[in-house]
DNA sequence: ACAGAATATTCCGGAAGAAGAATATTCAGG
DNA sequence: CCTGAATATTCTTCTTCCGGAATATTCTGT
């Protein structure tokens, strides 16, 4: 869990994860999409892979990275332990949901 | 969201959050429970407060820290965006099973 | 086997951040 | 008001980690 948080606690890596949410991408795709230089993308992907957040499978000339489901499921399970926190506070929950649904408002990054 | 991940991406802070899950605690309580020195506990709590993960309310001589629900709800909402991940995994599994039965076209990105 | 594209790795300088020690602040009670 | 307990704040290393640049590696097609 700590590894997951550490992996996500960096802006570019969070952006990469967010991009990969839409589907698998090659390193070059990530470079083009996010405007980060290739070596840094490779390094960040390496970090994400070490944390188990992504997996690689080579395809022709490229290496395709995709999100792994497992850490997200673990995160979900981790969150369950905190559910008692907000279970009773539906008023706040409404506010949060509104905030997230606001157009132009990015819930991440 | 990034702030939340950064706040949780440190072992002692994660431990503090985990402790506070059981209920509000004073600084001294945290010190005793986790065996971290008082100044570091204060600093970490300060960091957690800046990230909106905890709130303080003084009580007599002590300062009581408690978890705030909001970031956890946001995290939950953030996770929802990734739910397709493990749903899609079943899709892929279905697709693979289909392909085995009737080999056919190229999967699209 | 070679050339070129795609990706990974290494080295370095600098910035962020965590711990330790010492000190400052705040506050309740006498 | 003073005192002591509880907590916060500086200041100083020290380590970790990110980005930039250069280079190495790996693979494909020819």
Short mmCIF file of N, CA, C and O (backbone and C1' of nucleotides) in Angstrom, two decimals, chain D residues 7-20:
data_model
loop_
_atom_site.label_atom_id
_atom_site.label_comp_id
_atom_site.label_asym_id
_atom_site.label_seq_id
_atom_site.Cartn_x
_atom_site.Cartn_y
_atom_site.Cartn_z
P DT D 7 -0.11 16.78 23.47
"O5'" DT D 7 0.57 17.92 22.58
"C5'" DT D 7 -0.13 19.14 22.40
"C4'" DT D 7 0.74 20.15 21.69
"C3'" DT D 7 1.23 19.72 20.30
"O3'" DT D 7 0.61 20.56 19.35
"C1'" DT D 7 2.92 20.81 21.55
P DA D 8 0.96 20.42 17.81
"O5'" DA D 8 2.00 21.62 17.59
"C5'" DA D 8 1.63 22.92 18.01
"C4'" DA D 8 2.74 23.91 17.71
"C3'" DA D 8 3.28 23.88 16.28
"O3'" DA D 8 3.38 25.23 15.83
"C1'" DA D 8 5.06 23.61 17.81
P DT D 9 3.79 25.49 14.31
"O5'" DT D 9 5.34 25.86 14.45
"C5'" DT D 9 5.71 26.84 15.39
"C4'" DT D 9 7.22 27.05 15.37
"C3'" DT D 9 7.86 27.05 13.98
"O3'" DT D 9 8.75 28.16 13.93
"C1'" DT D 9 9.02 25.59 15.38
P DT D 10 8.93 28.93 12.53
"O5'" DT D 10 10.51 28.85 12.37
"C5'" DT D 10 11.16 27.74 12.90
"C4'" DT D 10 12.52 28.14 13.48
"C3'" DT D 10 13.61 28.20 12.43
"O3'" DT D 10 14.64 29.10 12.82
"C1'" DT D 10 13.90 26.30 13.83
P DC D 11 15.69 29.58 11.73
"O5'" DC D 11 16.85 28.48 11.82
"C5'" DC D 11 17.40 28.17 13.10
"C4'" DC D 11 18.40 27.04 12.97
"C3'" DC D 11 19.08 26.98 11.60
"O3'" DC D 11 20.47 26.79 11.78
"C1'" DC D 11 18.10 24.89 12.12
P DT D 12 21.45 26.87 10.52
"O5'" DT D 12 22.12 25.43 10.60
"C5'" DT D 12 22.18 24.75 11.86
"C4'" DT D 12 22.36 23.26 11.64
"C3'" DT D 12 23.15 22.89 10.37
"O3'" DT D 12 24.15 21.95 10.71
"C1'" DT D 12 21.15 21.66 10.48
P DT D 13 25.35 21.72 9.72
"O5'" DT D 13 24.70 21.03 8.45
"C5'" DT D 13 25.25 19.85 7.90
"C4'" DT D 13 24.71 18.60 8.60
"C3'" DT D 13 24.88 17.35 7.76
"O3'" DT D 13 25.22 16.24 8.58
"C1'" DT D 13 22.59 17.70 8.20
P DC D 14 26.03 15.03 7.90
"O5'" DC D 14 24.89 14.12 7.27
"C5'" DC D 14 23.80 13.66 8.09
"C4'" DC D 14 22.82 12.88 7.23
"C3'" DC D 14 23.46 12.25 5.99
"O3'" DC D 14 22.99 10.92 5.86
"C1'" DC D 14 21.66 13.63 5.35
P DT D 15 23.68 9.92 4.84
"O5'" DT D 15 22.42 9.30 4.08
"C5'" DT D 15 21.18 9.16 4.79
"C4'" DT D 15 20.01 9.42 3.86
"C3'" DT D 15 20.09 8.69 2.51
"O3'" DT D 15 19.03 7.76 2.46
"C1'" DT D 15 19.36 10.94 2.27
P DT D 16 18.89 6.77 1.21
"O5'" DT D 16 17.70 7.46 0.39
"C5'" DT D 16 16.61 8.03 1.12
"C4'" DT D 16 15.69 8.78 0.17
"C3'" DT D 16 15.53 8.11 -1.20
"O3'" DT D 16 14.16 8.12 -1.54
"C1'" DT D 16 16.27 10.33 -1.48
P DC D 17 13.60 7.32 -2.80
"O5'" DC D 17 13.32 8.49 -3.86
"C5'" DC D 17 12.75 9.72 -3.40
"C4'" DC D 17 12.83 10.74 -4.50
"C3'" DC D 17 12.73 10.15 -5.92
"O3'" DC D 17 11.94 11.01 -6.72
"C1'" DC D 17 14.65 11.47 -5.74
P DC D 18 11.10 10.38 -7.94
"O5'" DC D 18 11.06 11.59 -8.96
"C5'" DC D 18 10.76 12.91 -8.49
"C4'" DC D 18 11.55 13.93 -9.28
"C3'" DC D 18 11.55 13.65 -10.78
"O3'" DC D 18 10.93 14.71 -11.48
"C1'" DC D 18 13.75 14.13 -9.98
P DG D 19 10.70 14.57 -13.06
"O5'" DG D 19 11.88 15.43 -13.70
"C5'" DG D 19 12.05 16.77 -13.28
"C4'" DG D 19 13.31 17.34 -13.90
"C3'" DG D 19 13.40 17.14 -15.41
"O3'" DG D 19 13.79 18.36 -16.02
"C1'" DG D 19 15.31 16.19 -14.34
P DG D 20 13.79 18.45 -17.62
"O5'" DG D 20 15.35 18.36 -18.00
"C5'" DG D 20 16.26 19.28 -17.42
"C4'" DG D 20 17.66 18.98 -17.89
"C3'" DG D 20 17.78 18.66 -19.38
"O3'" DG D 20 18.78 19.48 -19.96
"C1'" DG D 20 18.78 16.93 -18.06
#
